[in-house]
CSV table of C-alpha atoms in Angstrom, one decimal:
chain,number,residue,atom,x,y,z
E,1,UNK,CA,18.9,2.8,2.6
E,2,UNK,CA,15.2,2.2,3.3
E,3,UNK,CA,14.1,4.6,0.6
E,4,UNK,CA,12.6,3.7,-2.8
E,5,UNK,CA,12.9,6.6,-5.2
E,6,UNK,CA,10.2,6.9,-7.9
E,7,UNK,CA,10.0,9.1,-11.0
E,8,UNK,CA,8.4,10.9,-12.7
E,9,UNK,CA,6.1,12.5,-10.2
E,10,UNK,CA,3.5,12.9,-13.0
E,11,UNK,CA,3.1,11.6,-16.5
E,12,UNK,CA,0.9,12.5,-19.4
E,13,UNK,CA,0.6,9.9,-22.2
E,14,UNK,CA,-1.6,9.7,-25.3
E,15,UNK,CA,-4.0,6.9,-25.7
E,16,UNK,CA,-2.2,3.9,-27.2
E,17,UNK,CA,1.2,5.1,-26.1
E,18,UNK,CA,3.6,3.5,-23.6
E,19,UNK,CA,3.8,4.7,-20.0
E,20,UNK,CA,7.1,4.2,-18.2
E,21,UNK,CA,7.6,4.7,-14.5
E,22,UNK,CA,10.9,4.1,-12.8
E,23,UNK,CA,12.0,3.2,-9.3
E,24,UNK,CA,15.4,2.9,-7.7
E,25,UNK,CA,16.5,1.4,-4.4
E,26,UNK,CA,19.6,1.2,-2.3
E,27,UNK,CA,19.0,-1.7,0.1
E,28,UNK,CA,20.3,-4.9,-1.6
E,29,UNK,CA,18.4,-6.9,1.0
E,30,UNK,CA,15.1,-6.0,-0.8
E,31,UNK,CA,13.8,-9.1,-2.6
E,32,UNK,CA,10.2,-8.4,-3.5
E,33,UNK,CA,9.1,-5.5,-5.7
E,34,UNK,CA,5.4,-4.9,-6.3
E,35,UNK,CA,3.5,-2.2,-8.2
E,36,UNK,CA,0.2,-0.8,-6.9
E,37,UNK,CA,-2.4,1.1,-8.8
E,38,UNK,CA,-4.7,3.5,-6.9
E,39,UNK,CA,-7.7,5.3,-8.2
E,40,UNK,CA,-9.0,8.4,-6.3
E,41,UNK,CA,-10.8,7.5,-3.2
E,42,UNK,CA,-9.9,3.8,-3.4
E,43,UNK,CA,-7.3,1.6,-1.8
E,44,UNK,CA,-4.2,0.6,-3.7
E,45,UNK,CA,-4.6,-2.6,-5.8
E,46,UNK,CA,-1.7,-4.9,-6.5
E,47,UNK,CA,-0.9,-4.8,-10.2
E,48,UNK,CA,2.2,-6.9,-10.7
E,49,UNK,CA,5.2,-7.9,-8.7
E,50,UNK,CA,8.7,-9.3,-9.3
E,51,UNK,CA,11.5,-11.1,-7.5
E,52,UNK,CA,15.1,-10.3,-8.2
E,53,UNK,CA,15.8,-13.7,-9.8
E,54,UNK,CA,14.1,-12.6,-13.0
E,55,UNK,CA,14.7,-9.6,-15.2
E,56,UNK,CA,11.2,-9.2,-16.6
E,57,UNK,CA,7.7,-10.1,-15.9
E,58,UNK,CA,4.7,-9.5,-18.1
E,59,UNK,CA,1.0,-9.6,-17.3
E,60,UNK,CA,-1.2,-8.4,-20.1
E,61,UNK,CA,-0.3,-4.8,-21.0
E,62,UNK,CA,1.8,-4.4,-17.8
E,63,UNK,CA,5.5,-5.3,-17.7
E,64,UNK,CA,8.1,-5.0,-14.9
E,65,UNK,CA,11.7,-4.7,-16.0
E,66,UNK,CA,14.2,-5.4,-13.3
E,67,UNK,CA,17.9,-4.5,-13.3
E,68,UNK,CA,19.6,-6.0,-10.2
E,69,UNK,CA,23.0,-4.5,-10.8
E,70,UNK,CA,21.6,-1.0,-11.2
E,71,UNK,CA,19.2,-1.5,-8.4
E,72,UNK,CA,16.4,-0.2,-10.6
E,73,UNK,CA,13.0,-1.5,-11.7
E,74,UNK,CA,10.4,0.0,-13.9
E,75,UNK,CA,6.7,-0.4,-14.9
E,76,UNK,CA,5.8,-0.3,-18.6
E,77,UNK,CA,2.1,0.1,-19.6
E,78,UNK,CA,1.7,-0.8,-23.2
E,79,UNK,CA,-1.2,0.6,-25.3
E,80,UNK,CA,-2.1,2.9,-22.4
E,81,UNK,CA,-5.8,3.6,-22.1
E,82,UNK,CA,-7.8,6.4,-20.3
E,83,UNK,CA,-8.9,3.9,-17.8
E,84,UNK,CA,-5.3,3.4,-16.7
E,85,UNK,CA,-5.3,7.0,-15.4
E,86,UNK,CA,-4.4,6.6,-11.8
E,87,UNK,CA,-1.6,6.9,-9.3
E,88,UNK,CA,1.0,4.2,-9.4
E,89,UNK,CA,3.2,3.3,-6.5
E,90,UNK,CA,6.3,1.0,-6.6
E,91,UNK,CA,7.3,-0.7,-3.4
E,92,UNK,CA,10.0,-3.0,-2.0
E,93,UNK,CA,10.3,-5.4,0.9
E,94,UNK,CA,13.0,-7.7,2.2
E,95,UNK,CA,12.9,-11.2,3.4
E,96,UNK,CA,12.1,-11.9,7.0
E,97,UNK,CA,9.1,-11.7,9.2
E,98,UNK,CA,8.5,-8.0,9.2
E,99,UNK,CA,6.2,-7.9,6.2
E,100,UNK,CA,7.1,-4.3,5.8
E,101,UNK,CA,6.6,-2.6,2.4
E,102,UNK,CA,8.6,0.5,1.6
E,103,UNK,CA,6.6,2.6,-0.9
E,104,UNK,CA,7.9,5.0,-3.6
E,105,UNK,CA,6.4,8.5,-3.7
E,106,UNK,CA,3.9,7.7,-6.5
E,107,UNK,CA,3.4,8.7,-10.1
E,108,UNK,CA,0.2,10.4,-11.2
E,109,UNK,CA,-0.6,9.0,-14.7
E,110,UNK,CA,-3.0,10.8,-17.1
E,111,UNK,CA,-3.8,9.0,-20.3
E,112,UNK,CA,-5.3,11.5,-22.8
E,113,UNK,CA,-7.9,10.2,-25.3
V,1,UNK,CA,-13.4,-14.2,-1.1
V,2,UNK,CA,-10.5,-12.1,-2.1
V,3,UNK,CA,-11.7,-8.9,-0.5
V,4,UNK,CA,-10.7,-6.7,2.4
V,5,UNK,CA,-13.7,-4.7,3.7
V,6,UNK,CA,-13.6,-1.6,5.8
V,7,UNK,CA,-16.3,0.3,7.7
V,8,UNK,CA,-17.3,3.0,7.8
V,9,UNK,CA,-16.4,4.5,4.4
V,10,UNK,CA,-16.5,8.0,5.8
V,11,UNK,CA,-16.2,9.3,9.4
V,12,UNK,CA,-16.3,12.8,10.7
V,13,UNK,CA,-15.4,13.2,14.4
V,14,UNK,CA,-14.6,15.9,16.8
V,15,UNK,CA,-11.4,16.1,18.8
V,16,UNK,CA,-13.0,14.8,21.9
V,17,UNK,CA,-14.9,11.9,20.3
V,18,UNK,CA,-14.0,8.2,20.5
V,19,UNK,CA,-14.6,6.1,17.4
V,20,UNK,CA,-13.5,2.9,15.9
V,21,UNK,CA,-12.5,1.7,12.4
V,22,UNK,CA,-13.2,-1.8,11.4
V,23,UNK,CA,-11.5,-4.1,8.9
V,24,UNK,CA,-12.4,-7.7,7.9
V,25,UNK,CA,-10.9,-10.3,5.6
V,26,UNK,CA,-11.8,-13.9,4.9
V,27,UNK,CA,-8.7,-14.9,2.8
V,28,UNK,CA,-7.1,-16.8,5.7
V,29,UNK,CA,-4.4,-14.2,5.9
V,30,UNK,CA,-2.6,-14.1,9.3
V,31,UNK,CA,-0.9,-10.7,8.8
V,32,UNK,CA,-3.0,-7.5,8.9
V,33,UNK,CA,-2.0,-3.9,8.7
V,34,UNK,CA,-3.1,-0.3,9.3
V,35,UNK,CA,-1.8,2.4,7.0
V,36,UNK,CA,-2.5,6.1,6.9
V,37,UNK,CA,-2.5,7.9,3.6
V,38,UNK,CA,-2.5,11.7,3.1
V,39,UNK,CA,-3.5,13.2,-0.2
V,40,UNK,CA,-0.9,12.8,-3.0
V,41,UNK,CA,1.3,10.7,-0.7
V,42,UNK,CA,2.1,7.0,-0.4
V,43,UNK,CA,0.5,4.8,2.3
V,44,UNK,CA,2.4,5.2,5.6
V,45,UNK,CA,2.6,2.1,7.8
V,46,UNK,CA,1.1,2.4,11.3
V,47,UNK,CA,0.8,-1.1,12.7
V,48,UNK,CA,1.3,-4.7,11.7
V,49,UNK,CA,-0.3,-7.7,13.3
V,50,UNK,CA,1.1,-11.2,12.8
V,51,UNK,CA,-0.9,-14.1,14.1
V,52,UNK,CA,-3.1,-11.7,16.0
V,53,UNK,CA,-0.1,-10.2,17.8
V,54,UNK,CA,1.2,-6.7,17.4
V,55,UNK,CA,4.5,-7.1,15.6
V,56,UNK,CA,5.2,-3.5,14.4
V,57,UNK,CA,4.2,-0.2,15.8
V,58,UNK,CA,5.7,2.6,13.8
V,59,UNK,CA,5.9,5.0,16.7
V,60,UNK,CA,2.2,5.9,16.3
V,61,UNK,CA,0.7,8.3,18.9
V,62,UNK,CA,-1.3,6.5,21.6
V,63,UNK,CA,-4.5,8.3,20.5
V,64,UNK,CA,-4.5,5.4,17.9
V,65,UNK,CA,-5.1,2.0,19.5
V,66,UNK,CA,-5.2,-1.1,17.3
V,67,UNK,CA,-6.9,-4.3,18.2
V,68,UNK,CA,-7.0,-7.7,16.5
V,69,UNK,CA,-9.8,-9.7,18.1
V,70,UNK,CA,-9.4,-12.7,15.8
V,71,UNK,CA,-7.6,-13.7,12.6
V,72,UNK,CA,-10.3,-12.1,10.4
V,73,UNK,CA,-10.8,-8.8,12.2
V,74,UNK,CA,-8.8,-5.7,12.8
V,75,UNK,CA,-9.9,-2.6,14.6
V,76,UNK,CA,-8.4,0.8,15.1
V,77,UNK,CA,-9.7,2.7,18.1
V,78,UNK,CA,-9.5,6.5,17.8
V,79,UNK,CA,-9.5,8.9,20.7
V,80,UNK,CA,-8.7,12.6,21.1
V,81,UNK,CA,-7.6,13.0,17.5
V,82,UNK,CA,-6.1,16.1,16.0
V,83,UNK,CA,-7.2,17.8,12.8
V,84,UNK,CA,-3.9,16.7,11.2
V,85,UNK,CA,-5.0,13.1,11.7
V,86,UNK,CA,-7.5,13.6,8.9
V,87,UNK,CA,-6.6,11.1,6.2
V,88,UNK,CA,-7.5,7.9,4.4
V,89,UNK,CA,-7.0,5.0,6.7
V,90,UNK,CA,-6.3,1.8,4.9
V,91,UNK,CA,-6.4,-1.8,6.1
V,92,UNK,CA,-4.4,-4.5,4.3
V,93,UNK,CA,-3.8,-8.2,4.8
V,94,UNK,CA,-1.4,-10.8,3.6
V,95,UNK,CA,0.1,-14.2,4.3
V,96,UNK,CA,2.7,-13.9,6.9
V,97,UNK,CA,5.8,-13.4,4.7
V,98,UNK,CA,6.6,-16.7,3.0
V,99,UNK,CA,9.6,-17.2,0.7
V,100,UNK,CA,10.0,-13.5,0.2
V,101,UNK,CA,6.5,-12.9,-1.1
V,102,UNK,CA,4.8,-10.0,0.6
V,103,UNK,CA,1.5,-9.7,-1.4
V,104,UNK,CA,-0.6,-7.2,0.5
V,105,UNK,CA,-4.3,-6.7,-0.3
V,106,UNK,CA,-5.8,-3.4,0.6
V,107,UNK,CA,-9.3,-2.4,1.6
V,108,UNK,CA,-11.0,0.6,0.1
V,109,UNK,CA,-10.2,2.8,3.2
V,110,UNK,CA,-12.0,4.9,5.6
V,111,UNK,CA,-11.9,8.7,4.9
V,112,UNK,CA,-11.5,10.3,8.3
V,113,UNK,CA,-12.1,14.0,8.9
V,114,UNK,CA,-11.3,15.4,12.4
V,115,UNK,CA,-12.9,18.7,13.1
């Protein structure tokens, strides 16, 4: 119930294409869903996040789609660029004072020029 | 200042050494975290401090000892580590969870190698 399942494990996309990464969760108490981007040797950087009261959030080329009934959310990267090549982690947390993030297993994205 | 800084960037230590990792933030965040990350794996939570008090210890071995001297600083004291403890150690900070938002900001990490 505490897991967040992420797919695919790795993804190769051509420059200018759309990258799509999917996550699924079981715990309906989760109410905050961020995506992190991590380059090799660096710490994860918060990319975009969504609450379950909205179905979509867009920031620049990055969009989160959220399906509450299916307990799934996804990251779409439009017009993917070689600089987007990184590992992406979805995560989830639930309300309360624990501040605990549950991370997905990660997706290694390679955008080919 | 929206940055979490960590020192040192790299650390090599023997199994009998004692060393410390340091983390600092000046964003006024009152929650701070230590994570451990192995290659090709997600960050794994070790400790959470909330208002300078330890609120979560994820059953971490006692050879790892956290300390939060004030609201801006977080240390991780290391003693008698094992080679399997070699990893990237990440510090993060956030507001204490407010209205369901858990926006954690990560530092660049300390790459630890235990010989």
